[in-house]
Structures are given as C-alpha cells and as structure tokens.
Amino acid sequence: MNAPFAPKRPLVDTFGRTISYLRISVTDRCDFRCVYCMAEDMVFLPKKDVLSFEEVETIASAFIARGTTKIRLTGGEPLVRRDIMDLVGTLGERIGSGLEELTITTNGSQLAKHAEGLFAAGVRRINVSLDTLNAERFATITRRGRLADVMAGIDAAQAGGLSLKINMVAMRGVNDDEIEPMMAWAHGRGMGLTLIEGMPLGEVGLDRVDTYLPLRELHERLANRYTLTRLAKKTGGPARYDHVAETGGVLGFITPMSHNFCESCNRVRLTATGQLFLCLGQDDQVNLRDALRDGGRAGLDAALDHAMLIKPKGHDFVIDRNAPAPAVARHMSVTGG
Ligand code: SAM
Ligand code: SF4
C-alpha cells in the first residue's frame, strides 16, 4: 500500500479556494472541426512550441506535490497526439501516491484503439463528447468526423471496463430535438449524459446567439416530463446533476452562461504550450514552460505561488448580438475544455 500523501504546500488562492484539479491540454490539434469549437481553417500551433511529455510530467508532479488529486487530459483531441499512451502510462503510475484520479475527455474517434490501454494505465472514467446520434448531422457538426468510429470507440471503452459519460453541447435548432433520445440511449447503456451550454470562446463557424440554448429553460421543460431529483454530488465545476427516475440514469447540466459556479472553482488549465490559465473565461495566466526552463522545479513552485495570487474571482461570459467579439478570443481547443 502507498504511504498517506501529504501535500507540501497546498495551492490556495486569494479567495480561499483550494486548487486540486488540473486539466492538461496535450495538443491543440484535432481530427474534427466541431462548428462550435473551431473555425474550418483553424491554424494550429507549431509543434516545436508544444510541451514535451517530460515537461508535462514535471509540471504534473509539481501540482501533485502541492495537492492536486485529479488530472484530466484534454485538448484539442488528446488521443491524436503521437505516443499519448506513454504520457497516460507515466501519469497513471502516480495514482495512489497523491493523484486520486486520471481522466480524459475525448471525441472518441481513436478510442477503439486506446480503450484497453487507458484502463491498463489506471484510467477508470472517461468523458466522450457526442452531440448527435444521426450520422449525417454528426458529419455536419464535426465537419470531418464519422459517427461509426465514435460508436466503435464507445463499445470498446465499455467492453474494456471504462465508465463513460457523454458530453453533448446543446444547440437550439441544431440538436435540441435529440436531447431526449440521447438521454434514453446513454442511460440505456449505463452512461451519464451531460448537457453543455455553448460558450463564446474564439471565432467559429456557428451563430452563437441563434443557437444558444439556456439550460435552465431546458431543465424546466424536462422537469415537466421526467422525475428529476437533484444529486448532492459536488464537482467544484459548473455542473449540476439530476437523477432521472424514468431512465434510472444521471443527467448533468453544465451551465457556465446561466449559472455562476465560480465561488467553488477548484481547477486550473495548462495549455499545450505551457501557459497556465487560471479561469476558462479570463486571460490571467502564468507561463510554466518559461518558469521551468529558467528556474527548474523551484521556478515552477514560485510560478504556482504567483498563480494563486492572480487567479480571478470568476468569469463574466455574455452572449450578445451587439458584442463585437467573442468574450474570450482563444478557442476551447487551446485552453483545453
Ligand atoms: N476533443 C475532445 C472532445 O471533444 O471531447 C476534448 C477537447 S473539447 C475542447 C472538450 C469539450 O469542450 C467537448 O465536450 C466540447 O464539446 C466542448 N466545447 C468545445 N467548444 C465549446 C464551446 N464553445 N462551448 C461549450 N463547449 C465547448
Ligand atoms: Fe476537436 Fe473536441 Fe473541439 Fe470537436 S470539441 S473540434 S473534437 S477539440
């Protein structure tokens, strides 16, 4: 058994929030171009600017030493980064000595290939993003994905023992007619379904005002048809979860736009190039790659202390026809969703 783990100096910000959850974007690249996430002609970062696995591991270690218990790998599409399973394996070795959970958010396109390896590395729960069960609509939303690949990935992941949650961005006029079928399908297969409100991150190929669907309104609609019971589960994030009596499954709502969750925020996000963003909806950041290259582990620790001093209180997203630009210029795929 591993010895009990005591963080040397927990990461606590100026609002008294303890940071225990790190999201790592391992690449900004992706094999899809989802309309709400990326522009069709998205320009990716030069590969030379992307952190090496060694650098990611060093940064992750510094976080774990200071009390991070949960790491989620994301992107871009994490499973398209070359040799990604090497990183998953190394981080997985930390489970039980500080790290409690290693998870991944994926579009599922490469999951059939990697499901077994993920489980072997210690990953137990994963999030798969899927906005529709209709193959044509899937091709339109992702611009280049194939639904059959994702379905094969989901099958393999379940067969391999992974517990799955499906994330669906709910868009008015795009896929809002599929919310109930998606719930029946996901819950029927023993998977949770979490609905996400579209956020104004980066210029993309979608009219965010027309497609914005406030989930508060949707929750009311569903509550008239289903018996929804709020679950106590606290994530420190923007999600709330309901148990649905009719399906026996869990329905989540991620409502960054219509619900303020910032007071319990426990997370920070590392980009593929080593910038640590302290809030998804703000520009405050520290450069951990420079800190590491210039000052080694001591430099990293000092940068983490500084990060805690500048983590903002919260975001203020607005979706407004008259707003000249997205609330935050960087795309979700850069910050890591
Ligand atoms: N490629 C992986 C995937 O799609 O799961 C991981 C990265 S993706 C940026 C993470 C999550 O962010 C996905 O569930 C995606 O649907 C969501 N997302 C991307 N852009 C978004 C936006 N503008 N508003 C809300 N959710 C968004
Ligand atoms: Fe790629 Fe995920 Fe963004 Fe879709 S949501 S374009 S799969 S990073």
Coordinates of C-alpha atoms and ligand atoms in Angstrom, one line a residue:
M1 CA 0.0 0.0 0.0
N2 CA 1.1 3.5 -0.7
A3 CA 2.0 5.8 2.3
P4 CA -0.5 8.5 3.1
F5 CA 0.2 11.5 0.9
A6 CA 0.6 15.0 2.5
P7 CA 0.9 17.9 0.0
K8 CA 3.9 20.1 1.0
R9 CA 2.1 23.5 0.5
P10 CA -1.4 23.3 -0.8
L11 CA -2.4 25.7 -3.6
V12 CA -4.9 28.1 -2.2
D13 CA -5.9 31.3 -4.0
T14 CA -6.7 34.7 -2.5
F15 CA -10.4 33.8 -2.3
G16 CA -9.6 30.8 -0.1
R17 CA -10.3 28.3 -2.9
T18 CA -8.0 25.2 -2.8
I19 CA -6.9 24.1 -6.3
S20 CA -6.9 20.3 -6.5
Y21 CA -7.9 19.7 -10.2
L22 CA -5.6 20.2 -13.2
R23 CA -6.7 20.0 -16.8
I24 CA -3.9 19.5 -19.2
S25 CA -4.3 20.2 -22.9
V26 CA -1.8 17.9 -24.5
T27 CA -2.3 19.2 -28.0
D28 CA -4.4 22.0 -29.7
R29 CA -4.7 19.7 -32.8
C30 CA -7.8 17.7 -33.6
D31 CA -9.1 15.4 -36.3
F32 CA -12.5 17.1 -36.1
R33 CA -13.5 20.7 -36.6
C34 CA -16.7 21.0 -34.5
V35 CA -18.6 24.1 -35.5
Y36 CA -18.9 25.5 -32.0
C37 CA -15.3 24.8 -31.2
M38 CA -13.1 25.6 -34.2
A39 CA -13.0 27.5 -37.4
E40 CA -13.0 25.5 -40.6
D41 CA -9.5 26.8 -41.5
M42 CA -8.1 26.6 -37.9
V43 CA -4.4 27.3 -37.7
F44 CA -2.6 25.1 -35.2
L45 CA 0.5 25.9 -33.1
P46 CA 3.9 24.9 -34.4
K47 CA 4.8 21.5 -33.0
K48 CA 8.1 22.9 -31.6
D49 CA 6.1 25.1 -29.2
V50 CA 4.2 22.2 -27.7
L51 CA 5.5 20.9 -24.3
S52 CA 7.4 17.7 -24.3
F53 CA 6.0 14.8 -22.3
E54 CA 8.9 15.2 -19.9
E55 CA 7.9 18.8 -19.3
V56 CA 4.2 17.8 -18.9
E57 CA 5.2 15.2 -16.3
T58 CA 7.4 17.6 -14.4
I59 CA 4.6 20.1 -14.2
A60 CA 2.1 17.5 -13.3
S61 CA 4.4 16.3 -10.5
A62 CA 4.8 19.8 -9.1
F63 CA 1.0 20.0 -9.0
I64 CA 0.6 16.6 -7.3
A65 CA 3.2 17.6 -4.7
R66 CA 1.1 20.6 -3.9
G67 CA -2.2 18.8 -3.5
T68 CA -3.6 18.1 -7.0
T69 CA -5.7 14.9 -6.7
K70 CA -7.3 14.9 -10.1
I71 CA -5.9 15.3 -13.6
R72 CA -7.9 15.4 -16.8
L73 CA -6.1 15.1 -20.2
T74 CA -7.9 17.1 -22.9
G75 CA -7.1 19.2 -26.0
G76 CA -7.7 19.5 -28.9
E77 CA -8.1 15.8 -29.2
P78 CA -5.7 14.2 -26.7
L79 CA -5.7 10.8 -28.4
V80 CA -4.3 12.2 -31.7
R81 CA -1.1 13.3 -30.0
R82 CA 1.6 10.9 -31.0
D83 CA 2.6 8.4 -28.3
I84 CA 0.0 9.8 -26.0
M85 CA -0.3 6.5 -24.2
D86 CA 3.3 6.9 -22.9
L87 CA 2.1 10.0 -21.1
V88 CA -1.0 8.3 -19.8
G89 CA 1.1 5.4 -18.5
T90 CA 3.5 7.7 -16.6
L91 CA 0.8 9.8 -15.1
G92 CA -1.2 6.7 -14.3
E93 CA 1.8 5.5 -12.1
R94 CA 1.1 8.4 -9.8
I95 CA -2.4 7.2 -9.0
G96 CA -2.4 6.2 -5.3
S97 CA 0.5 8.5 -4.4
G98 CA -1.1 11.9 -4.4
L99 CA -3.1 11.5 -7.5
E100 CA -6.5 10.0 -7.0
E101 CA -7.9 10.1 -10.5
L102 CA -6.6 10.4 -14.0
T103 CA -9.3 11.0 -16.7
I104 CA -9.6 12.1 -20.3
T105 CA -12.0 14.0 -22.4
T106 CA -12.1 12.7 -26.0
N107 CA -14.1 12.9 -29.1
G108 CA -13.9 9.1 -29.3
S109 CA -12.5 8.8 -32.8
Q110 CA -9.4 6.9 -31.6
L111 CA -10.9 5.3 -28.6
A112 CA -11.4 1.8 -30.1
K113 CA -7.6 1.7 -30.4
H114 CA -6.8 3.0 -27.0
A115 CA -9.6 1.9 -24.6
E116 CA -7.7 -1.1 -23.3
G117 CA -4.5 0.9 -22.8
L118 CA -6.4 3.6 -20.9
F119 CA -7.8 1.0 -18.5
A120 CA -4.4 -0.7 -18.1
A121 CA -2.9 2.7 -17.1
G122 CA -5.4 3.2 -14.3
V123 CA -8.0 5.4 -16.0
R124 CA -11.4 4.3 -14.9
R125 CA -13.8 7.1 -16.1
I126 CA -13.7 9.0 -19.3
N127 CA -15.8 11.7 -21.0
V128 CA -16.8 11.2 -24.6
S129 CA -18.1 14.2 -26.5
L130 CA -21.0 13.4 -28.8
D131 CA -23.7 15.9 -29.9
T132 CA -25.9 13.7 -32.1
L133 CA -26.8 10.1 -32.9
N134 CA -27.5 11.0 -36.5
A135 CA -24.6 10.2 -38.8
E136 CA -25.3 13.0 -41.3
R137 CA -25.8 15.5 -38.6
F138 CA -22.6 14.3 -36.9
A139 CA -20.7 14.9 -40.1
T140 CA -22.1 18.4 -40.3
I141 CA -21.4 19.3 -36.7
T142 CA -17.8 17.8 -36.6
R143 CA -17.2 18.8 -40.3
R144 CA -15.0 15.7 -40.7
G145 CA -15.9 13.0 -38.2
R146 CA -17.5 9.6 -38.7
L147 CA -20.2 8.6 -36.2
A148 CA -19.4 4.9 -36.7
D149 CA -15.8 5.5 -35.4
V150 CA -17.0 7.1 -32.2
M151 CA -19.6 4.4 -31.7
A152 CA -16.9 1.7 -32.1
G153 CA -14.9 3.6 -29.5
I154 CA -17.7 3.7 -27.1
D155 CA -18.3 0.0 -27.5
A156 CA -14.6 -0.7 -26.9
A157 CA -14.4 1.5 -23.9
Q158 CA -17.4 -0.1 -22.2
A159 CA -16.1 -3.6 -23.1
G160 CA -12.8 -2.6 -21.6
G161 CA -14.3 -1.7 -18.3
L162 CA -14.3 2.1 -18.5
S163 CA -17.1 4.0 -17.1
L164 CA -18.4 6.6 -19.6
K165 CA -20.1 10.0 -19.5
I166 CA -21.3 11.5 -22.7
N167 CA -21.0 15.3 -23.1
M168 CA -23.4 17.0 -25.5
V169 CA -23.3 20.7 -26.4
A170 CA -27.0 21.6 -26.6
M171 CA -27.7 23.9 -29.6
R172 CA -31.0 25.4 -30.4
G173 CA -32.1 24.4 -33.9
V174 CA -29.1 22.1 -34.3
N175 CA -29.6 19.2 -32.0
D176 CA -32.1 20.2 -29.3
D177 CA -34.6 17.7 -30.8
E178 CA -32.2 14.9 -29.8
I179 CA -31.8 15.6 -26.1
E180 CA -34.4 13.1 -25.0
P181 CA -33.3 10.4 -27.5
M182 CA -29.7 10.9 -26.5
M183 CA -30.7 10.6 -22.8
A184 CA -32.6 7.4 -23.5
W185 CA -29.7 6.0 -25.4
A186 CA -27.0 6.9 -22.9
H187 CA -28.9 5.9 -19.8
G188 CA -30.0 2.7 -21.6
R189 CA -26.3 1.8 -21.9
G190 CA -25.4 2.8 -18.4
M191 CA -23.7 6.1 -19.3
G192 CA -24.4 9.5 -17.9
L193 CA -25.4 12.3 -20.2
T194 CA -24.2 15.9 -19.5
L195 CA -25.6 18.8 -21.5
I196 CA -23.3 21.8 -22.0
E197 CA -24.2 25.4 -22.9
G198 CA -22.3 26.8 -25.8
M199 CA -19.7 29.3 -24.6
P200 CA -18.3 32.3 -26.5
L201 CA -14.8 31.1 -27.0
G202 CA -13.0 32.1 -30.2
E203 CA -14.3 32.8 -33.7
V204 CA -16.0 29.8 -35.1
G205 CA -18.4 28.7 -37.8
L206 CA -21.6 29.0 -35.8
D207 CA -24.0 31.8 -34.9
R208 CA -23.7 31.6 -31.1
V209 CA -26.7 33.9 -30.5
D210 CA -29.2 31.9 -32.6
T211 CA -28.0 28.5 -31.3
Y212 CA -27.7 29.5 -27.6
L213 CA -30.0 27.3 -25.6
P214 CA -30.2 28.3 -21.9
L215 CA -30.1 25.0 -20.0
R216 CA -32.2 26.5 -17.2
E217 CA -35.1 26.7 -19.6
L218 CA -34.4 23.1 -20.8
H219 CA -34.3 21.8 -17.3
E220 CA -37.8 23.2 -16.7
R221 CA -39.0 21.6 -19.9
L222 CA -37.6 18.2 -18.9
A223 CA -38.8 18.5 -15.3
N224 CA -42.4 18.6 -16.7
R225 CA -41.8 15.2 -18.3
Y226 CA -39.5 13.4 -16.1
T227 CA -39.0 13.0 -12.3
L228 CA -35.7 14.8 -11.8
T229 CA -34.0 14.7 -8.4
R230 CA -31.0 16.9 -7.7
L231 CA -28.0 14.9 -6.6
A232 CA -25.7 16.2 -3.9
K233 CA -22.5 15.5 -6.0
K234 CA -20.1 18.4 -5.9
T235 CA -17.5 18.8 -8.6
G236 CA -16.2 22.3 -7.9
G237 CA -17.2 23.0 -11.5
P238 CA -20.1 24.3 -13.4
A239 CA -22.1 21.1 -13.4
R240 CA -25.2 20.1 -11.5
Y241 CA -26.5 16.5 -11.7
D242 CA -30.0 15.1 -11.6
H243 CA -31.2 11.5 -11.2
V244 CA -33.9 10.7 -13.8
A245 CA -36.4 8.2 -12.2
E246 CA -37.8 7.1 -15.6
T247 CA -34.4 6.1 -17.1
G248 CA -32.5 5.4 -13.9
G249 CA -29.6 7.4 -15.2
V250 CA -27.8 10.7 -14.4
L251 CA -28.4 13.9 -16.3
G252 CA -25.9 16.7 -15.9
F253 CA -26.1 20.3 -16.8
I254 CA -23.0 22.4 -17.4
T255 CA -24.3 26.0 -17.3
P256 CA -21.4 28.4 -17.3
M257 CA -23.6 31.0 -19.0
S258 CA -26.7 31.0 -16.9
H259 CA -25.4 29.8 -13.5
N260 CA -22.5 31.1 -11.6
F261 CA -20.3 28.4 -10.1
C262 CA -17.0 30.4 -9.7
E263 CA -17.1 30.6 -5.9
S264 CA -16.4 26.9 -5.6
C265 CA -13.9 26.7 -8.5
N266 CA -11.1 24.2 -7.8
R267 CA -9.4 24.0 -11.1
V268 CA -6.8 25.5 -13.4
R269 CA -5.9 24.7 -17.0
L270 CA -2.5 24.0 -18.6
T271 CA -2.3 24.7 -22.4
A272 CA -0.2 22.6 -24.8
T273 CA 2.5 25.3 -24.8
G274 CA 2.7 25.6 -21.0
Q275 CA 0.6 28.6 -20.2
L276 CA -1.4 28.0 -17.0
F277 CA -4.8 29.7 -17.4
L278 CA -6.5 30.4 -14.1
C279 CA -10.0 30.7 -15.5
L280 CA -11.6 29.4 -18.7
G281 CA -13.3 32.8 -19.2
Q282 CA -10.4 35.2 -18.4
D283 CA -7.0 35.9 -19.7
D284 CA -5.0 35.7 -16.5
Q285 CA -2.1 33.3 -16.9
V286 CA 1.4 32.3 -15.9
N287 CA 3.9 30.7 -18.2
L288 CA 5.0 27.5 -16.6
R289 CA 7.2 26.5 -19.5
D290 CA 9.4 29.6 -19.1
A291 CA 9.3 29.1 -15.3
L292 CA 10.5 25.5 -15.7
R293 CA 13.1 26.3 -18.3
D294 CA 14.5 29.3 -16.4
G295 CA 14.2 28.1 -12.8
G296 CA 13.7 24.3 -12.7
R297 CA 11.4 22.9 -10.0
A298 CA 12.0 25.9 -7.7
G299 CA 11.0 28.2 -10.5
L300 CA 7.8 26.1 -11.1
D301 CA 6.9 26.3 -7.5
A302 CA 7.3 30.1 -7.4
A303 CA 5.2 30.4 -10.6
L304 CA 2.4 28.3 -8.9
D305 CA 2.5 30.6 -5.9
H306 CA 2.2 33.6 -8.2
A307 CA -0.7 31.9 -10.0
M308 CA -2.6 31.6 -6.7
L309 CA -2.2 35.4 -6.2
I310 CA -3.8 36.2 -9.6
K311 CA -6.5 33.6 -10.0
P312 CA -9.5 35.8 -10.8
K313 CA -12.7 35.6 -8.8
G314 CA -14.8 34.5 -11.8
H315 CA -15.8 34.9 -15.4
D316 CA -18.4 37.1 -17.0
F317 CA -19.5 35.5 -20.2
V318 CA -22.2 37.2 -22.2
I319 CA -23.7 36.1 -25.5
D320 CA -24.9 39.3 -27.1
R321 CA -25.8 40.1 -30.7
N322 CA -24.1 43.6 -30.1
A323 CA -20.9 42.3 -28.6
P324 CA -18.2 43.0 -31.2
A325 CA -16.1 39.8 -30.5
P326 CA -16.2 36.6 -28.5
A327 CA -15.9 37.0 -24.8
V328 CA -12.6 35.2 -24.9
A329 CA -10.5 35.2 -28.1
R330 CA -8.9 31.8 -27.6
H331 CA -10.7 28.7 -28.6
M332 CA -11.7 26.0 -26.2
S333 CA -9.3 23.7 -28.0
V334 CA -6.4 26.0 -27.0
T335 CA -7.3 26.3 -23.3
G336 CA -8.4 22.7 -23.0
G337 CA -12.1 22.0 -22.5
Ligands
SAM1 N1 -11.6 16.9 -28.4 C1 -12.0 16.5 -27.1 C2 -13.5 16.4 -27.1 O1 -14.2 16.9 -28.0 O2 -14.1 15.8 -26.1 C3 -11.5 17.3 -25.9 C4 -11.5 18.8 -26.1 S1 -13.0 19.6 -26.3 C5 -12.5 21.3 -26.5 C6 -13.7 19.5 -24.7 C7 -15.2 19.8 -24.6 O3 -15.4 21.1 -24.9 C8 -16.1 19.0 -25.6 O4 -17.1 18.3 -24.9 C9 -16.7 20.1 -26.5 O5 -18.0 19.7 -26.9 C10 -16.6 21.3 -25.6 N2 -16.6 22.6 -26.3 C11 -15.8 23.0 -27.3 N3 -16.0 24.3 -27.6 C12 -17.1 24.7 -26.8 C13 -17.8 25.9 -26.7 N4 -17.5 26.9 -27.4 N5 -18.8 25.9 -25.8 C14 -19.1 24.8 -25.0 N6 -18.5 23.7 -25.1 C15 -17.4 23.6 -26.0
SF4_2 FE1 -12.0 18.7 -31.7 FE2 -13.2 18.4 -29.3 FE3 -13.1 20.8 -30.5 FE4 -14.6 19.0 -31.5 S1 -14.8 19.8 -29.5 S2 -13.2 20.3 -32.7 S3 -13.5 17.1 -31.2 S4 -11.4 19.7 -29.8

